[in-house]
Amino acid sequence: MELLEQVQRRATKLIRELEHFSHEDRLRELGLFNLEKRRLWGHLIAAFQYLTVAYRKAGEGLFIRECSDRTRGDGFKLKEGRFRLDVRKKFFPVRVVRHWHRLPREAVDAPSLEVFKARLDEALGNVV
């Protein structure tokens, strides 16, 4: 167990009304995600920003949007960009693409970052 996760567990136990609940129940009651989900949440938000105007220039080559009417869910699917030598660059797209394809169409087609965050919270909240 990571040090940060231990700190999160201890901090949630300090709330008297929740001290006898399991860690997952305490997080659910407080409206929080565990650290693994929180990391994924951050990665998906960054991917959304790379795909929209905000960071499009910086993210060129990370993702390629495929437009296809043969896909389930949303009409845009992501493909990982091609990389030659710098293997570290590949890890972010590999982690994100798999989860991006599982998001509901409403989240992927969100008109703004704030709307995307709200829909992402809802989608990840259902996975708990």
PDB file of C-alpha atoms in Angstrom:
ATOM      1  CA  MET A   1       0.000   0.000   0.000  1.00  0.00           C
ATOM      2  CA  GLU A   2       1.358   3.382  -1.004  1.00  0.00           C
ATOM      3  CA  LEU A   3       2.167   5.999   1.577  1.00  0.00           C
ATOM      4  CA  LEU A   4      -0.365   8.382   0.045  1.00  0.00           C
ATOM      5  CA  GLU A   5      -3.077   5.745   0.293  1.00  0.00           C
ATOM      6  CA  GLN A   6      -2.230   5.185   3.971  1.00  0.00           C
ATOM      7  CA  VAL A   7      -2.545   8.913   4.593  1.00  0.00           C
ATOM      8  CA  GLN A   8      -5.921   8.939   2.828  1.00  0.00           C
ATOM      9  CA  ARG A   9      -7.143   6.006   4.931  1.00  0.00           C
ATOM     10  CA  ARG A  10      -6.065   7.653   8.200  1.00  0.00           C
ATOM     11  CA  ALA A  11      -7.542  11.020   7.242  1.00  0.00           C
ATOM     12  CA  THR A  12     -10.940   9.517   6.442  1.00  0.00           C
ATOM     13  CA  LYS A  13     -10.908   7.608   9.762  1.00  0.00           C
ATOM     14  CA  LEU A  14     -10.640  10.893  11.660  1.00  0.00           C
ATOM     15  CA  ILE A  15     -14.271  11.677  10.849  1.00  0.00           C
ATOM     16  CA  ARG A  16     -16.140  10.318  13.868  1.00  0.00           C
ATOM     17  CA  GLU A  17     -19.359   9.402  12.088  1.00  0.00           C
ATOM     18  CA  LEU A  18     -17.445   7.303   9.542  1.00  0.00           C
ATOM     19  CA  GLU A  19     -14.707   5.706  11.653  1.00  0.00           C
ATOM     20  CA  HIS A  20     -16.384   2.273  11.762  1.00  0.00           C
ATOM     21  CA  PHE A  21     -17.108   2.114   8.021  1.00  0.00           C
ATOM     22  CA  SER A  22     -14.833   0.323   5.588  1.00  0.00           C
ATOM     23  CA  HIS A  23     -12.425   2.489   3.593  1.00  0.00           C
ATOM     24  CA  GLU A  24     -14.489   2.175   0.416  1.00  0.00           C
ATOM     25  CA  ASP A  25     -17.691   3.121   2.257  1.00  0.00           C
ATOM     26  CA  ARG A  26     -15.992   6.144   3.841  1.00  0.00           C
ATOM     27  CA  LEU A  27     -14.837   7.330   0.412  1.00  0.00           C
ATOM     28  CA  ARG A  28     -18.314   6.796  -1.029  1.00  0.00           C
ATOM     29  CA  GLU A  29     -19.931   8.752   1.834  1.00  0.00           C
ATOM     30  CA  LEU A  30     -17.488  11.627   1.314  1.00  0.00           C
ATOM     31  CA  GLY A  31     -17.934  11.607  -2.464  1.00  0.00           C
ATOM     32  CA  LEU A  32     -14.276  10.756  -3.104  1.00  0.00           C
ATOM     33  CA  PHE A  33     -12.509   8.285  -5.379  1.00  0.00           C
ATOM     34  CA  ASN A  34      -9.719   5.956  -4.364  1.00  0.00           C
ATOM     35  CA  LEU A  35      -6.268   7.013  -5.562  1.00  0.00           C
ATOM     36  CA  GLU A  36      -6.213   4.671  -8.558  1.00  0.00           C
ATOM     37  CA  LYS A  37      -9.490   6.088  -9.844  1.00  0.00           C
ATOM     38  CA  ARG A  38      -8.337   9.618  -9.076  1.00  0.00           C
ATOM     39  CA  ARG A  39      -5.233   9.071 -11.216  1.00  0.00           C
ATOM     40  CA  LEU A  40      -7.350   7.710 -14.069  1.00  0.00           C
ATOM     41  CA  TRP A  41      -9.699  10.708 -13.709  1.00  0.00           C
ATOM     42  CA  GLY A  42      -6.719  13.054 -14.146  1.00  0.00           C
ATOM     43  CA  HIS A  43      -5.433  11.159 -17.172  1.00  0.00           C
ATOM     44  CA  LEU A  44      -8.817  11.215 -18.906  1.00  0.00           C
ATOM     45  CA  ILE A  45      -9.172  14.956 -18.293  1.00  0.00           C
ATOM     46  CA  ALA A  46      -5.716  15.520 -19.766  1.00  0.00           C
ATOM     47  CA  ALA A  47      -6.667  13.414 -22.793  1.00  0.00           C
ATOM     48  CA  PHE A  48      -9.836  15.478 -23.270  1.00  0.00           C
ATOM     49  CA  GLN A  49      -7.745  18.646 -23.174  1.00  0.00           C
ATOM     50  CA  TYR A  50      -5.262  17.240 -25.702  1.00  0.00           C
ATOM     51  CA  LEU A  51      -8.121  16.384 -28.031  1.00  0.00           C
ATOM     52  CA  THR A  52      -9.818  19.774 -27.749  1.00  0.00           C
ATOM     53  CA  VAL A  53      -8.422  23.169 -28.560  1.00  0.00           C
ATOM     54  CA  ALA A  54      -6.819  23.711 -25.130  1.00  0.00           C
ATOM     55  CA  TYR A  55      -3.672  21.602 -25.661  1.00  0.00           C
ATOM     56  CA  ARG A  56      -4.132  20.362 -29.207  1.00  0.00           C
ATOM     57  CA  LYS A  57      -0.750  21.702 -30.394  1.00  0.00           C
ATOM     58  CA  ALA A  58       1.124  20.138 -27.459  1.00  0.00           C
ATOM     59  CA  GLY A  59      -0.641  16.797 -27.907  1.00  0.00           C
ATOM     60  CA  GLU A  60      -0.075  16.357 -31.632  1.00  0.00           C
ATOM     61  CA  GLY A  61       0.979  12.797 -32.278  1.00  0.00           C
ATOM     62  CA  LEU A  62      -0.169  11.469 -28.908  1.00  0.00           C
ATOM     63  CA  PHE A  63      -3.612  10.505 -30.162  1.00  0.00           C
ATOM     64  CA  ILE A  64      -5.223  10.133 -33.547  1.00  0.00           C
ATOM     65  CA  ARG A  65      -9.005  10.418 -33.773  1.00  0.00           C
ATOM     66  CA  GLU A  66     -10.564   7.876 -36.072  1.00  0.00           C
ATOM     67  CA  CYS A  67     -13.934   8.763 -37.485  1.00  0.00           C
ATOM     68  CA  SER A  68     -15.955   5.669 -38.215  1.00  0.00           C
ATOM     69  CA  ASP A  69     -19.622   4.809 -38.355  1.00  0.00           C
ATOM     70  CA  ARG A  70     -18.816   1.159 -37.646  1.00  0.00           C
ATOM     71  CA  THR A  71     -17.832   1.747 -34.021  1.00  0.00           C
ATOM     72  CA  ARG A  72     -20.022   1.148 -31.018  1.00  0.00           C
ATOM     73  CA  GLY A  73     -20.689   4.112 -28.753  1.00  0.00           C
ATOM     74  CA  ASP A  74     -19.236   7.365 -29.948  1.00  0.00           C
ATOM     75  CA  GLY A  75     -18.248   7.951 -33.570  1.00  0.00           C
ATOM     76  CA  PHE A  76     -14.714   8.982 -32.649  1.00  0.00           C
ATOM     77  CA  LYS A  77     -12.308   6.358 -31.461  1.00  0.00           C
ATOM     78  CA  LEU A  78      -8.734   7.023 -30.457  1.00  0.00           C
ATOM     79  CA  LYS A  79      -5.661   5.380 -31.831  1.00  0.00           C
ATOM     80  CA  GLU A  80      -2.294   5.678 -30.228  1.00  0.00           C
ATOM     81  CA  GLY A  81       0.232   7.720 -32.157  1.00  0.00           C
ATOM     82  CA  ARG A  82       3.347   6.046 -33.500  1.00  0.00           C
ATOM     83  CA  PHE A  83       6.556   6.347 -31.526  1.00  0.00           C
ATOM     84  CA  ARG A  84      10.009   5.227 -32.436  1.00  0.00           C
ATOM     85  CA  LEU A  85      12.539   5.488 -29.636  1.00  0.00           C
ATOM     86  CA  ASP A  86      11.052   7.375 -26.721  1.00  0.00           C
ATOM     87  CA  VAL A  87       9.072   4.597 -25.065  1.00  0.00           C
ATOM     88  CA  ARG A  88       8.032   6.764 -22.081  1.00  0.00           C
ATOM     89  CA  LYS A  89       5.775   8.839 -24.331  1.00  0.00           C
ATOM     90  CA  LYS A  90       3.781   5.751 -25.156  1.00  0.00           C
ATOM     91  CA  PHE A  91       2.658   4.927 -21.623  1.00  0.00           C
ATOM     92  CA  PHE A  92       0.149   7.772 -21.295  1.00  0.00           C
ATOM     93  CA  PRO A  93      -1.713   7.005 -24.554  1.00  0.00           C
ATOM     94  CA  VAL A  94      -1.741   3.285 -23.794  1.00  0.00           C
ATOM     95  CA  ARG A  95      -3.346   3.829 -20.378  1.00  0.00           C
ATOM     96  CA  VAL A  96      -5.870   6.356 -21.621  1.00  0.00           C
ATOM     97  CA  VAL A  97      -7.110   4.834 -24.900  1.00  0.00           C
ATOM     98  CA  ARG A  98      -8.464   1.669 -23.282  1.00  0.00           C
ATOM     99  CA  HIS A  99     -10.489   3.629 -20.718  1.00  0.00           C
ATOM    100  CA  TRP A 100     -11.521   6.342 -23.203  1.00  0.00           C
ATOM    101  CA  HIS A 101     -13.337   3.760 -25.306  1.00  0.00           C
ATOM    102  CA  ARG A 102     -15.377   2.676 -22.260  1.00  0.00           C
ATOM    103  CA  LEU A 103     -16.703   6.174 -21.565  1.00  0.00           C
ATOM    104  CA  PRO A 104     -20.310   6.956 -22.485  1.00  0.00           C
ATOM    105  CA  ARG A 105     -20.947   8.989 -25.627  1.00  0.00           C
ATOM    106  CA  GLU A 106     -22.254  11.977 -23.611  1.00  0.00           C
ATOM    107  CA  ALA A 107     -18.922  12.311 -21.824  1.00  0.00           C
ATOM    108  CA  VAL A 108     -16.756  12.016 -24.929  1.00  0.00           C
ATOM    109  CA  ASP A 109     -18.858  14.518 -26.878  1.00  0.00           C
ATOM    110  CA  ALA A 110     -18.932  17.080 -24.035  1.00  0.00           C
ATOM    111  CA  PRO A 111     -18.841  20.684 -25.280  1.00  0.00           C
ATOM    112  CA  SER A 112     -16.556  21.958 -22.503  1.00  0.00           C
ATOM    113  CA  LEU A 113     -14.102  20.777 -19.893  1.00  0.00           C
ATOM    114  CA  GLU A 114     -16.502  21.472 -17.015  1.00  0.00           C
ATOM    115  CA  VAL A 115     -19.250  19.400 -18.640  1.00  0.00           C
ATOM    116  CA  PHE A 116     -16.737  16.628 -19.355  1.00  0.00           C
ATOM    117  CA  LYS A 117     -15.618  16.580 -15.689  1.00  0.00           C
ATOM    118  CA  ALA A 118     -19.203  16.312 -14.454  1.00  0.00           C
ATOM    119  CA  ARG A 119     -20.012  13.488 -16.871  1.00  0.00           C
ATOM    120  CA  LEU A 120     -16.731  11.742 -16.088  1.00  0.00           C
ATOM    121  CA  ASP A 121     -17.515  11.866 -12.356  1.00  0.00           C
ATOM    122  CA  GLU A 122     -20.854  10.242 -13.068  1.00  0.00           C
ATOM    123  CA  ALA A 123     -19.308   7.562 -15.302  1.00  0.00           C
ATOM    124  CA  LEU A 124     -16.544   6.706 -12.832  1.00  0.00           C
ATOM    125  CA  GLY A 125     -18.974   6.843  -9.909  1.00  0.00           C
ATOM    126  CA  ASN A 126     -20.969   4.044 -11.509  1.00  0.00           C
ATOM    127  CA  VAL A 127     -17.840   1.880 -11.667  1.00  0.00           C
ATOM    128  CA  VAL A 128     -17.401   1.897  -7.857  1.00  0.00           C
TER     129      VAL A 128
END
